[in-house]
Amino acid sequence: QVQLVESGGGLVQPGGSLTLSCTSTGFIFNYYIIGWFRQAPGSEREGISCLSGDDGSTYYADSVKGRFTISRGSDKNTVYLRMTDLKPEDSGVYYCAARPLSFTVQTLCASWPKTGFRGQGTQVTVSS
């Protein structure tokens, strides 16, 4: 079965760190753009970081630039989102999605894709 599964969410204090994982089954990321999206309560789902499985290019939203790092695992079917210096406004459900290389890191992160491979999300709560 082809799917994406997110993991690694949880409760963390402000200033803390978390690493999220997005793992694929049934395909590898070499031929896809992979993106992390975040949805806070009452807000739209926004693209925060995307990575090209082909050339390794990356995109970060201004709100996370310098604090979050997207990377690929050596297994070719896992993408990580390392989150540091977390703030309460980083709270939300984090989703990953993958679209083919006809997309770019900018175009995938521009909006949550209506089709393609999409995960079910993992909750991140930043609170003291």
mmCIF file of C-alpha atoms in Angstrom:
data_model
loop_
_atom_site.group_PDB
_atom_site.id
_atom_site.type_symbol
_atom_site.label_atom_id
_atom_site.label_comp_id
_atom_site.label_asym_id
_atom_site.label_seq_id
_atom_site.Cartn_x
_atom_site.Cartn_y
_atom_site.Cartn_z
ATOM 1 C CA GLN A 1 0.000 0.000 0.000
ATOM 2 C CA VAL A 2 1.338 3.426 -0.953
ATOM 3 C CA GLN A 3 1.148 5.926 1.878
ATOM 4 C CA LEU A 4 2.882 8.618 3.935
ATOM 5 C CA VAL A 5 3.036 8.458 7.719
ATOM 6 C CA GLU A 6 4.101 11.283 10.009
ATOM 7 C CA SER A 7 5.516 10.730 13.497
ATOM 8 C CA GLY A 8 7.432 12.516 16.222
ATOM 9 C CA GLY A 9 4.903 15.052 17.413
ATOM 10 C CA GLY A 10 4.253 15.800 21.057
ATOM 11 C CA LEU A 11 4.202 18.384 23.803
ATOM 12 C CA VAL A 12 7.274 20.584 24.197
ATOM 13 C CA GLN A 13 8.076 23.724 26.165
ATOM 14 C CA PRO A 14 8.814 27.017 24.428
ATOM 15 C CA GLY A 15 12.430 27.074 23.321
ATOM 16 C CA GLY A 16 12.523 23.305 23.019
ATOM 17 C CA SER A 17 13.112 21.059 20.024
ATOM 18 C CA LEU A 18 11.378 18.231 18.194
ATOM 19 C CA THR A 19 12.154 16.175 15.126
ATOM 20 C CA LEU A 20 9.291 15.014 12.936
ATOM 21 C CA SER A 21 9.538 12.134 10.483
ATOM 22 C CA CYS A 22 7.645 11.546 7.257
ATOM 23 C CA THR A 23 8.019 7.978 6.053
ATOM 24 C CA SER A 24 6.801 6.606 2.762
ATOM 25 C CA THR A 25 5.771 3.080 1.970
ATOM 26 C CA GLY A 26 5.482 1.861 -1.582
ATOM 27 C CA PHE A 27 7.677 4.546 -3.126
ATOM 28 C CA ILE A 28 10.941 6.406 -2.556
ATOM 29 C CA PHE A 29 11.424 10.149 -2.485
ATOM 30 C CA ASN A 30 14.020 10.426 -5.282
ATOM 31 C CA TYR A 31 11.370 11.433 -7.829
ATOM 32 C CA TYR A 32 9.245 13.683 -5.663
ATOM 33 C CA ILE A 33 9.032 17.029 -3.948
ATOM 34 C CA ILE A 34 8.229 16.469 -0.275
ATOM 35 C CA GLY A 35 6.663 19.108 1.877
ATOM 36 C CA TRP A 36 5.769 19.767 5.492
ATOM 37 C CA PHE A 37 2.581 21.690 6.177
ATOM 38 C CA ARG A 38 1.160 23.023 9.411
ATOM 39 C CA GLN A 39 -2.412 23.748 10.433
ATOM 40 C CA ALA A 40 -3.191 25.652 13.601
ATOM 41 C CA PRO A 41 -6.738 25.714 15.016
ATOM 42 C CA GLY A 42 -8.881 28.097 13.010
ATOM 43 C CA SER A 43 -6.210 28.599 10.360
ATOM 44 C CA GLU A 44 -5.560 27.296 6.900
ATOM 45 C CA ARG A 45 -2.964 24.632 6.292
ATOM 46 C CA GLU A 46 0.280 26.355 5.309
ATOM 47 C CA GLY A 47 3.424 25.071 3.685
ATOM 48 C CA ILE A 48 6.409 25.597 5.972
ATOM 49 C CA SER A 49 9.209 23.617 4.363
ATOM 50 C CA CYS A 50 9.715 21.617 1.183
ATOM 51 C CA LEU A 51 12.541 19.512 -0.197
ATOM 52 C CA SER A 52 13.380 18.159 -3.627
ATOM 53 C CA GLY A 53 14.216 14.462 -3.546
ATOM 54 C CA ASP A 54 16.063 14.985 -6.819
ATOM 55 C CA ASP A 55 18.525 17.839 -6.218
ATOM 56 C CA GLY A 56 18.095 18.504 -2.515
ATOM 57 C CA SER A 57 16.879 22.074 -2.951
ATOM 58 C CA THR A 58 14.850 23.412 -0.050
ATOM 59 C CA TYR A 59 12.286 26.050 0.790
ATOM 60 C CA TYR A 60 11.372 27.512 4.171
ATOM 61 C CA ALA A 61 8.551 29.821 5.106
ATOM 62 C CA ASP A 62 9.752 33.038 6.721
ATOM 63 C CA SER A 63 8.100 32.049 10.001
ATOM 64 C CA VAL A 64 10.416 29.034 10.438
ATOM 65 C CA LYS A 65 13.556 30.112 8.585
ATOM 66 C CA GLY A 66 16.644 29.666 10.754
ATOM 67 C CA ARG A 67 14.805 27.467 13.269
ATOM 68 C CA PHE A 68 13.592 24.478 11.220
ATOM 69 C CA THR A 69 15.662 22.172 9.023
ATOM 70 C CA ILE A 70 14.291 19.713 6.460
ATOM 71 C CA SER A 71 16.445 16.753 5.462
ATOM 72 C CA ARG A 72 16.361 13.292 3.956
ATOM 73 C CA GLY A 73 17.281 10.086 5.643
ATOM 74 C CA SER A 74 19.794 7.724 4.085
ATOM 75 C CA ASP A 75 17.048 5.185 3.518
ATOM 76 C CA LYS A 76 15.510 7.310 0.719
ATOM 77 C CA ASN A 77 12.002 6.997 2.115
ATOM 78 C CA THR A 78 12.139 9.258 5.175
ATOM 79 C CA VAL A 79 12.172 13.039 5.376
ATOM 80 C CA TYR A 80 12.788 14.792 8.680
ATOM 81 C CA LEU A 81 11.814 18.193 9.992
ATOM 82 C CA ARG A 82 14.094 19.291 12.795
ATOM 83 C CA MET A 83 12.393 22.054 14.763
ATOM 84 C CA THR A 84 14.326 24.144 17.276
ATOM 85 C CA ASP A 85 13.574 27.216 19.374
ATOM 86 C CA LEU A 86 9.906 26.287 19.244
ATOM 87 C CA LYS A 87 7.290 28.934 19.974
ATOM 88 C CA PRO A 88 3.641 28.607 20.998
ATOM 89 C CA GLU A 89 2.630 29.776 17.528
ATOM 90 C CA ASP A 90 4.343 26.697 16.082
ATOM 91 C CA SER A 91 1.597 24.553 17.615
ATOM 92 C CA GLY A 92 -0.659 22.692 15.239
ATOM 93 C CA VAL A 93 -1.047 19.523 13.253
ATOM 94 C CA TYR A 94 1.902 18.856 10.971
ATOM 95 C CA TYR A 95 1.322 17.035 7.710
ATOM 96 C CA CYS A 96 3.601 15.839 4.955
ATOM 97 C CA ALA A 97 2.820 15.511 1.278
ATOM 98 C CA ALA A 98 4.663 14.385 -1.839
ATOM 99 C CA ARG A 99 4.159 15.460 -5.417
ATOM 100 C CA PRO A 100 6.152 14.631 -8.577
ATOM 101 C CA LEU A 101 9.084 16.671 -9.859
ATOM 102 C CA SER A 102 6.800 18.660 -12.145
ATOM 103 C CA PHE A 103 6.368 20.672 -8.949
ATOM 104 C CA THR A 104 9.105 22.783 -7.360
ATOM 105 C CA VAL A 105 9.793 23.316 -3.684
ATOM 106 C CA GLN A 106 8.156 26.733 -4.034
ATOM 107 C CA THR A 107 5.023 25.549 -5.844
ATOM 108 C CA LEU A 108 4.409 22.609 -3.509
ATOM 109 C CA CYS A 109 4.803 24.759 -0.402
ATOM 110 C CA ALA A 110 2.499 27.400 -1.869
ATOM 111 C CA SER A 111 -0.613 25.398 -0.937
ATOM 112 C CA TRP A 112 -1.726 22.017 0.402
ATOM 113 C CA PRO A 113 -2.048 19.717 -2.604
ATOM 114 C CA LYS A 114 -5.493 18.403 -3.423
ATOM 115 C CA THR A 115 -4.077 15.186 -4.872
ATOM 116 C CA GLY A 116 -0.969 13.068 -4.526
ATOM 117 C CA PHE A 117 0.481 11.364 -1.488
ATOM 118 C CA ARG A 118 -0.624 12.984 1.771
ATOM 119 C CA GLY A 119 -0.244 11.956 5.385
ATOM 120 C CA GLN A 120 -2.721 12.076 8.268
ATOM 121 C CA GLY A 121 -0.744 14.451 10.461
ATOM 122 C CA THR A 122 0.988 14.548 13.837
ATOM 123 C CA GLN A 123 0.140 16.993 16.630
ATOM 124 C CA VAL A 124 2.741 19.434 17.945
ATOM 125 C CA THR A 125 1.916 21.472 21.022
ATOM 126 C CA VAL A 126 4.300 24.129 22.309
ATOM 127 C CA SER A 127 3.280 25.181 25.781
ATOM 128 C CA SER A 128 4.675 25.720 29.238
#
